[in-house]
Amino acid sequence: MYNYLIMNIISFEKLDSTNTYCKLNLDKLADKTVVSTSLQIAGRGRFERSWIDLGCENIYMSIVLKLSENFSETYSNLTQYMSVILCVQLEEIGLKPQIKWPNDVLLNDKKVCGILAEAVFKGQKLNGIVLGIGVNLNAKIEQVSQIDRPATSVNLELGREVDKAEFMQKLLDKFFLDYDEFLGNGFISIKDDYVKRASFLNQDLNIGIFNKVQSGFANGVDDKGALVLVDSEGKEHIINMGEII
Ligand code: BTN
C-alpha cells in the first residue's frame, strides 16, 4: 500500500494548457498547487513549440511555486531539478533514463518528457514560477512516431501500461520531499545526480542559442547547471541557455 503525501491537486478534464491556466490564475493558486488535465488542447513547449496531446493516460501538469527567500538564485535550475526527480521515478520502475542538457529526459535516446518553467511577473517583481511537465506515459507507437523529433513513451520502453495516478503522485512526492533542500542549496545539491545521468558530456556538440550556434566539446556542467563547452581554439564557453541541436 502506497501512502500518499497530502498536496493540493486540481484536476481538469480539458484545458488549453496547464501552464497557461496557472499563469493566468497565479494569484488565486497557493504555493505548491498542482494543476493537471486529462486533455490539453494547446500545450506549449520551449522555444514557442507546441506540446502535442497523446491521450488522457499521459501526464500534463504544472506546479505553482511561489517565492521564498532563496528562490531567485535557484529558480533557473528548477527544470533540471525536475529532470533528476523524473529519472529517479523512471529508475524505480526499471528503466534507464538519461538527461539531455538542460532538462530533456530520454529513454533509449528518445525524448519521453518535456519540462517548461515560466516566470510570472507583477510589474517588475517576480511573482512566482509555473513549472510544467509533460510525460509520455501511455502513448501509442503511431502517436509518438508522428512527433517531429525522436520520441518515445514509458509504456513502449517498459512493455506494459503504467498506472498514471500512482506514477504522478510518486513523482510529486519525490519532487516535494527534496524541494526545500534544493531551494536552499541550488543546483549543487543535485549536481552529482544530474551528471551521472547526463547523455551529452565528453563529446562535440552544437548548441542553438536563439539564432546562433555555438560548437564545442562538452567538458562538464558547472556548479550552477550551465554547460561548459570548449571550442576548437581551446576557449571555454559557459552556456546558460539554448538547446543541443
Ligand atoms: C519542451 O519543449 O520540451 C517542454 C514541454 C512542456 C510540456 C508541458 S505539458 C504540461 C505543461 N503545460 C504546457 O502547456 N506545457 C507544459
mmCIF file of C-alpha atoms and ligand atoms in Angstrom:
data_model
loop_
_atom_site.group_PDB
_atom_site.id
_atom_site.type_symbol
_atom_site.label_atom_id
_atom_site.label_comp_id
_atom_site.label_asym_id
_atom_site.label_seq_id
_atom_site.Cartn_x
_atom_site.Cartn_y
_atom_site.Cartn_z
ATOM 1 C CA MET A 1 0.000 0.000 0.000
ATOM 2 C CA TYR A 2 1.420 3.348 -1.016
ATOM 3 C CA ASN A 3 0.989 6.275 1.402
ATOM 4 C CA TYR A 4 0.255 9.498 -0.432
ATOM 5 C CA LEU A 5 1.607 12.826 0.791
ATOM 6 C CA ILE A 6 -1.146 15.394 1.004
ATOM 7 C CA MET A 7 -0.932 18.180 -1.545
ATOM 8 C CA ASN A 8 -3.344 20.358 -3.415
ATOM 9 C CA ILE A 9 -4.013 18.860 -6.847
ATOM 10 C CA ILE A 10 -6.621 20.410 -9.119
ATOM 11 C CA SER A 11 -7.651 18.143 -11.993
ATOM 12 C CA PHE A 12 -9.400 19.248 -15.154
ATOM 13 C CA GLU A 13 -10.898 17.177 -17.936
ATOM 14 C CA LYS A 14 -9.830 19.683 -20.553
ATOM 15 C CA LEU A 15 -7.604 22.766 -20.594
ATOM 16 C CA ASP A 16 -5.815 24.702 -23.282
ATOM 17 C CA SER A 17 -2.556 24.436 -21.321
ATOM 18 C CA THR A 18 -1.893 23.744 -17.643
ATOM 19 C CA ASN A 19 0.939 26.305 -17.710
ATOM 20 C CA THR A 20 -1.317 28.975 -19.200
ATOM 21 C CA TYR A 21 -4.034 28.234 -16.630
ATOM 22 C CA CYS A 22 -1.570 28.580 -13.745
ATOM 23 C CA LYS A 23 -0.053 31.773 -15.130
ATOM 24 C CA LEU A 24 -3.461 33.392 -15.561
ATOM 25 C CA ASN A 25 -4.649 32.308 -12.104
ATOM 26 C CA LEU A 26 -1.405 32.589 -10.167
ATOM 27 C CA ASP A 27 -2.779 34.991 -7.549
ATOM 28 C CA LYS A 28 -5.608 32.596 -6.689
ATOM 29 C CA LEU A 29 -3.441 29.458 -6.516
ATOM 30 C CA ALA A 30 -1.492 28.647 -3.362
ATOM 31 C CA ASP A 31 2.195 27.786 -3.350
ATOM 32 C CA LYS A 32 2.768 24.134 -4.414
ATOM 33 C CA THR A 33 -0.638 23.745 -6.069
ATOM 34 C CA VAL A 34 -0.564 21.162 -8.856
ATOM 35 C CA VAL A 35 -2.846 21.586 -11.862
ATOM 36 C CA SER A 36 -3.338 18.623 -14.180
ATOM 37 C CA THR A 37 -5.568 17.910 -17.123
ATOM 38 C CA SER A 38 -6.700 14.793 -18.999
ATOM 39 C CA LEU A 39 -6.867 16.616 -22.317
ATOM 40 C CA GLN A 40 -4.559 19.510 -23.170
ATOM 41 C CA ILE A 41 -5.520 21.128 -26.445
ATOM 42 C CA ALA A 42 -2.883 23.850 -26.727
ATOM 43 C CA GLY A 43 0.122 22.560 -24.788
ATOM 44 C CA ARG A 44 3.225 24.707 -25.092
ATOM 45 C CA GLY A 45 6.880 23.716 -25.170
ATOM 46 C CA ARG A 46 10.207 25.507 -25.117
ATOM 47 C CA PHE A 47 11.033 27.948 -27.912
ATOM 48 C CA GLU A 48 7.337 28.523 -28.714
ATOM 49 C CA ARG A 49 6.857 24.954 -29.900
ATOM 50 C CA SER A 50 3.636 23.124 -29.231
ATOM 51 C CA TRP A 51 3.352 20.068 -26.996
ATOM 52 C CA ILE A 52 1.049 17.523 -28.565
ATOM 53 C CA ASP A 53 -1.689 15.753 -26.609
ATOM 54 C CA LEU A 54 -1.205 11.975 -26.785
ATOM 55 C CA GLY A 55 -4.337 10.973 -24.888
ATOM 56 C CA CYS A 56 -5.652 11.020 -21.338
ATOM 57 C CA GLU A 57 -3.301 8.333 -19.961
ATOM 58 C CA ASN A 58 -0.308 10.647 -20.403
ATOM 59 C CA ILE A 59 0.730 13.377 -17.959
ATOM 60 C CA TYR A 60 0.137 17.091 -18.479
ATOM 61 C CA MET A 61 0.604 19.054 -15.288
ATOM 62 C CA SER A 62 2.018 22.253 -13.828
ATOM 63 C CA ILE A 63 3.195 23.156 -10.345
ATOM 64 C CA VAL A 64 2.723 26.651 -8.946
ATOM 65 C CA LEU A 65 5.767 27.756 -6.982
ATOM 66 C CA LYS A 66 5.661 30.993 -5.055
ATOM 67 C CA LEU A 67 8.671 32.920 -3.921
ATOM 68 C CA SER A 68 10.712 32.219 -0.844
ATOM 69 C CA GLU A 69 13.972 33.754 0.369
ATOM 70 C CA ASN A 70 16.256 31.538 -1.724
ATOM 71 C CA PHE A 71 14.071 31.460 -4.750
ATOM 72 C CA SER A 72 15.645 33.866 -7.203
ATOM 73 C CA GLU A 73 19.038 32.129 -7.013
ATOM 74 C CA THR A 74 17.700 28.699 -7.811
ATOM 75 C CA TYR A 75 14.645 29.082 -9.978
ATOM 76 C CA SER A 76 16.564 28.803 -13.224
ATOM 77 C CA ASN A 77 17.585 25.283 -12.157
ATOM 78 C CA LEU A 78 14.081 24.074 -11.298
ATOM 79 C CA THR A 79 13.709 22.305 -14.652
ATOM 80 C CA GLN A 80 16.981 20.443 -14.044
ATOM 81 C CA TYR A 81 15.780 19.507 -10.568
ATOM 82 C CA MET A 82 12.557 18.119 -12.071
ATOM 83 C CA SER A 83 14.510 16.168 -14.710
ATOM 84 C CA VAL A 84 16.511 14.395 -11.989
ATOM 85 C CA ILE A 85 13.347 13.617 -9.998
ATOM 86 C CA LEU A 86 11.699 12.123 -13.085
ATOM 87 C CA CYS A 87 14.785 9.984 -13.742
ATOM 88 C CA VAL A 88 14.632 8.611 -10.190
ATOM 89 C CA GLN A 89 10.960 7.753 -10.676
ATOM 90 C CA LEU A 90 11.655 6.040 -14.008
ATOM 91 C CA GLU A 91 14.539 4.071 -12.500
ATOM 92 C CA GLU A 92 12.234 2.889 -9.741
ATOM 93 C CA ILE A 93 10.061 1.166 -12.353
ATOM 94 C CA GLY A 94 13.053 -0.461 -14.022
ATOM 95 C CA LEU A 95 14.081 1.990 -16.765
ATOM 96 C CA LYS A 96 17.436 3.653 -17.514
ATOM 97 C CA PRO A 97 16.726 7.313 -18.310
ATOM 98 C CA GLN A 98 19.302 9.870 -19.362
ATOM 99 C CA ILE A 99 19.287 13.662 -19.314
ATOM 100 C CA LYS A 100 19.997 15.768 -22.381
ATOM 101 C CA TRP A 101 21.082 19.263 -21.327
ATOM 102 C CA PRO A 102 19.393 21.198 -19.962
ATOM 103 C CA ASN A 103 16.316 19.201 -18.963
ATOM 104 C CA ASP A 104 15.075 16.700 -21.541
ATOM 105 C CA VAL A 105 14.654 13.187 -20.186
ATOM 106 C CA LEU A 106 15.442 10.426 -22.689
ATOM 107 C CA LEU A 107 14.817 6.711 -22.847
ATOM 108 C CA ASN A 108 16.921 4.910 -25.455
ATOM 109 C CA ASP A 109 17.970 8.330 -26.841
ATOM 110 C CA LYS A 110 14.359 9.370 -27.439
ATOM 111 C CA LYS A 111 12.541 12.118 -25.591
ATOM 112 C CA VAL A 112 9.951 10.927 -23.099
ATOM 113 C CA CYS A 113 9.241 14.135 -21.251
ATOM 114 C CA GLY A 114 9.300 17.902 -21.676
ATOM 115 C CA ILE A 115 9.683 20.467 -18.908
ATOM 116 C CA LEU A 116 8.824 24.144 -19.215
ATOM 117 C CA ALA A 117 9.352 26.719 -16.445
ATOM 118 C CA GLU A 118 7.739 30.116 -16.875
ATOM 119 C CA ALA A 119 8.256 33.133 -14.653
ATOM 120 C CA VAL A 120 5.251 35.292 -13.823
ATOM 121 C CA PHE A 121 5.891 38.966 -13.117
ATOM 122 C CA LYS A 122 3.740 41.595 -11.445
ATOM 123 C CA GLY A 123 5.201 44.785 -12.830
ATOM 124 C CA GLN A 124 8.933 44.368 -12.325
ATOM 125 C CA LYS A 125 8.556 41.921 -9.467
ATOM 126 C CA LEU A 126 8.826 38.151 -9.895
ATOM 127 C CA ASN A 127 5.546 36.805 -8.560
ATOM 128 C CA GLY A 128 6.069 33.070 -8.988
ATOM 129 C CA ILE A 129 7.077 30.261 -11.284
ATOM 130 C CA VAL A 130 4.933 27.793 -13.154
ATOM 131 C CA LEU A 131 6.765 24.528 -13.676
ATOM 132 C CA GLY A 132 5.076 22.415 -16.340
ATOM 133 C CA ILE A 133 5.850 18.821 -17.158
ATOM 134 C CA GLY A 134 4.509 16.576 -19.868
ATOM 135 C CA VAL A 135 5.339 12.874 -19.682
ATOM 136 C CA ASN A 136 4.568 10.421 -22.463
ATOM 137 C CA LEU A 137 3.405 7.685 -20.131
ATOM 138 C CA ASN A 138 0.985 5.509 -22.067
ATOM 139 C CA ALA A 139 1.121 6.562 -25.709
ATOM 140 C CA LYS A 140 0.652 4.520 -28.853
ATOM 141 C CA ILE A 141 3.602 3.915 -31.145
ATOM 142 C CA GLU A 142 1.731 5.546 -34.077
ATOM 143 C CA GLN A 143 1.312 8.706 -31.990
ATOM 144 C CA VAL A 144 4.936 9.099 -30.910
ATOM 145 C CA SER A 145 6.155 8.402 -34.412
ATOM 146 C CA GLN A 146 4.186 11.437 -35.616
ATOM 147 C CA ILE A 147 6.248 13.747 -33.383
ATOM 148 C CA ASP A 148 8.823 15.616 -35.470
ATOM 149 C CA ARG A 149 11.764 14.597 -33.225
ATOM 150 C CA PRO A 150 12.803 11.213 -31.814
ATOM 151 C CA ALA A 151 10.240 10.495 -29.086
ATOM 152 C CA THR A 152 9.045 7.562 -27.037
ATOM 153 C CA SER A 153 6.703 6.731 -24.191
ATOM 154 C CA VAL A 154 7.249 4.975 -20.856
ATOM 155 C CA ASN A 155 4.869 2.109 -21.696
ATOM 156 C CA LEU A 156 6.617 1.449 -25.007
ATOM 157 C CA GLU A 157 10.005 1.137 -23.300
ATOM 158 C CA LEU A 158 8.642 -0.907 -20.429
ATOM 159 C CA GLY A 159 6.419 -3.247 -22.440
ATOM 160 C CA ARG A 160 3.390 -2.597 -20.232
ATOM 161 C CA GLU A 161 0.957 0.181 -19.325
ATOM 162 C CA VAL A 162 1.718 2.342 -16.294
ATOM 163 C CA ASP A 163 -0.789 3.450 -13.639
ATOM 164 C CA LYS A 164 -0.981 7.188 -14.235
ATOM 165 C CA ALA A 165 -2.370 8.277 -10.837
ATOM 166 C CA GLU A 166 0.284 6.331 -8.937
ATOM 167 C CA PHE A 167 3.149 7.460 -11.173
ATOM 168 C CA MET A 168 2.089 11.093 -10.903
ATOM 169 C CA GLN A 169 1.680 11.006 -7.154
ATOM 170 C CA LYS A 170 5.055 9.331 -6.598
ATOM 171 C CA LEU A 171 6.709 11.873 -8.880
ATOM 172 C CA LEU A 172 5.163 14.762 -6.947
ATOM 173 C CA ASP A 173 6.033 13.214 -3.581
ATOM 174 C CA LYS A 174 9.668 12.932 -4.645
ATOM 175 C CA PHE A 175 9.643 16.466 -6.009
ATOM 176 C CA PHE A 176 8.391 17.990 -2.759
ATOM 177 C CA LEU A 177 10.454 15.751 -0.485
ATOM 178 C CA ASP A 178 13.755 17.346 -1.515
ATOM 179 C CA TYR A 179 12.349 20.674 -2.719
ATOM 180 C CA ASP A 180 13.334 22.725 0.355
ATOM 181 C CA GLU A 181 16.868 21.351 0.300
ATOM 182 C CA PHE A 182 17.090 22.184 -3.395
ATOM 183 C CA LEU A 183 15.858 25.731 -2.796
ATOM 184 C CA GLY A 184 18.375 26.190 0.000
ATOM 185 C CA ASN A 185 21.411 24.822 -1.815
ATOM 186 C CA GLY A 186 20.595 25.185 -5.505
ATOM 187 C CA PHE A 187 21.987 23.123 -8.374
ATOM 188 C CA ILE A 188 24.981 21.912 -6.358
ATOM 189 C CA SER A 189 22.623 19.763 -4.258
ATOM 190 C CA ILE A 190 21.620 17.766 -7.378
ATOM 191 C CA LYS A 191 24.792 18.130 -9.444
ATOM 192 C CA ASP A 192 26.085 14.564 -8.909
ATOM 193 C CA ASP A 193 22.647 13.080 -9.579
ATOM 194 C CA TYR A 194 22.334 15.180 -12.724
ATOM 195 C CA VAL A 195 25.826 14.499 -14.105
ATOM 196 C CA LYS A 196 25.671 10.746 -13.591
ATOM 197 C CA ARG A 197 22.615 10.630 -15.897
ATOM 198 C CA ALA A 198 23.971 13.079 -18.471
ATOM 199 C CA SER A 199 23.962 11.782 -22.051
ATOM 200 C CA PHE A 200 25.789 14.767 -23.549
ATOM 201 C CA LEU A 201 29.202 15.012 -21.891
ATOM 202 C CA ASN A 202 32.652 14.352 -23.381
ATOM 203 C CA GLN A 203 31.566 14.790 -26.981
ATOM 204 C CA ASP A 204 31.345 17.532 -29.606
ATOM 205 C CA LEU A 205 28.080 19.433 -29.503
ATOM 206 C CA ASN A 206 26.293 22.185 -31.381
ATOM 207 C CA ILE A 207 24.198 24.408 -29.159
ATOM 208 C CA GLY A 208 21.446 26.560 -30.661
ATOM 209 C CA ILE A 209 21.130 29.825 -28.774
ATOM 210 C CA PHE A 210 18.337 31.876 -30.348
ATOM 211 C CA ASN A 211 19.506 32.021 -33.976
ATOM 212 C CA LYS A 212 23.208 31.456 -33.286
ATOM 213 C CA VAL A 213 25.085 28.182 -32.965
ATOM 214 C CA GLN A 214 27.982 27.567 -30.580
ATOM 215 C CA SER A 215 30.036 24.443 -31.222
ATOM 216 C CA GLY A 216 32.480 22.829 -28.863
ATOM 217 C CA PHE A 217 33.464 19.877 -26.729
ATOM 218 C CA ALA A 218 31.199 19.308 -23.720
ATOM 219 C CA ASN A 219 33.646 19.367 -20.858
ATOM 220 C CA GLY A 220 31.198 19.407 -17.989
ATOM 221 C CA VAL A 221 28.425 21.126 -16.132
ATOM 222 C CA ASP A 222 29.353 23.871 -13.692
ATOM 223 C CA ASP A 223 28.009 24.339 -10.152
ATOM 224 C CA LYS A 224 25.134 26.431 -11.485
ATOM 225 C CA GLY A 225 23.951 23.880 -14.051
ATOM 226 C CA ALA A 226 25.492 25.668 -17.053
ATOM 227 C CA LEU A 227 27.117 23.661 -19.832
ATOM 228 C CA VAL A 228 30.888 24.099 -20.145
ATOM 229 C CA LEU A 229 31.906 23.965 -23.815
ATOM 230 C CA VAL A 230 35.471 24.241 -25.117
ATOM 231 C CA ASP A 231 35.751 25.457 -28.701
ATOM 232 C CA SER A 232 38.344 24.414 -31.311
ATOM 233 C CA GLU A 233 40.674 27.213 -30.125
ATOM 234 C CA GLY A 234 40.546 25.992 -26.552
ATOM 235 C CA LYS A 235 38.348 28.840 -25.368
ATOM 236 C CA GLU A 236 35.833 27.970 -22.680
ATOM 237 C CA HIS A 237 32.173 28.977 -23.084
ATOM 238 C CA ILE A 238 29.706 28.832 -20.211
ATOM 239 C CA ILE A 239 26.295 28.198 -21.767
ATOM 240 C CA ASN A 240 23.295 29.126 -19.632
ATOM 241 C CA MET A 241 20.536 28.741 -22.178
ATOM 242 C CA GLY A 242 19.803 27.089 -25.507
ATOM 243 C CA GLU A 243 19.459 23.531 -26.676
ATOM 244 C CA ILE A 244 21.600 20.780 -28.152
ATOM 245 C CA ILE A 245 20.885 20.574 -31.890
HETATM 246 C C1 BTN B 1 9.509 21.099 -24.062
HETATM 247 O O1 BTN B 1 9.506 21.848 -25.054
HETATM 248 O O2 BTN B 1 10.210 20.084 -24.035
HETATM 249 C C2 BTN B 1 8.646 21.417 -22.874
HETATM 250 C C3 BTN B 1 7.272 20.829 -22.983
HETATM 251 C C4 BTN B 1 6.412 21.078 -21.752
HETATM 252 C C5 BTN B 1 5.043 20.488 -21.877
HETATM 253 C C6 BTN B 1 4.250 20.596 -20.613
HETATM 254 S S1 BTN B 1 2.733 19.678 -20.675
HETATM 255 C C7 BTN B 1 2.173 20.450 -19.224
HETATM 256 C C8 BTN B 1 2.604 21.900 -19.283
HETATM 257 N N1 BTN B 1 1.624 22.714 -19.968
HETATM 258 C C9 BTN B 1 2.093 23.183 -21.119
HETATM 259 O O3 BTN B 1 1.448 23.885 -21.929
HETATM 260 N N2 BTN B 1 3.366 22.796 -21.303
HETATM 261 C C10 BTN B 1 3.838 22.006 -20.195
#
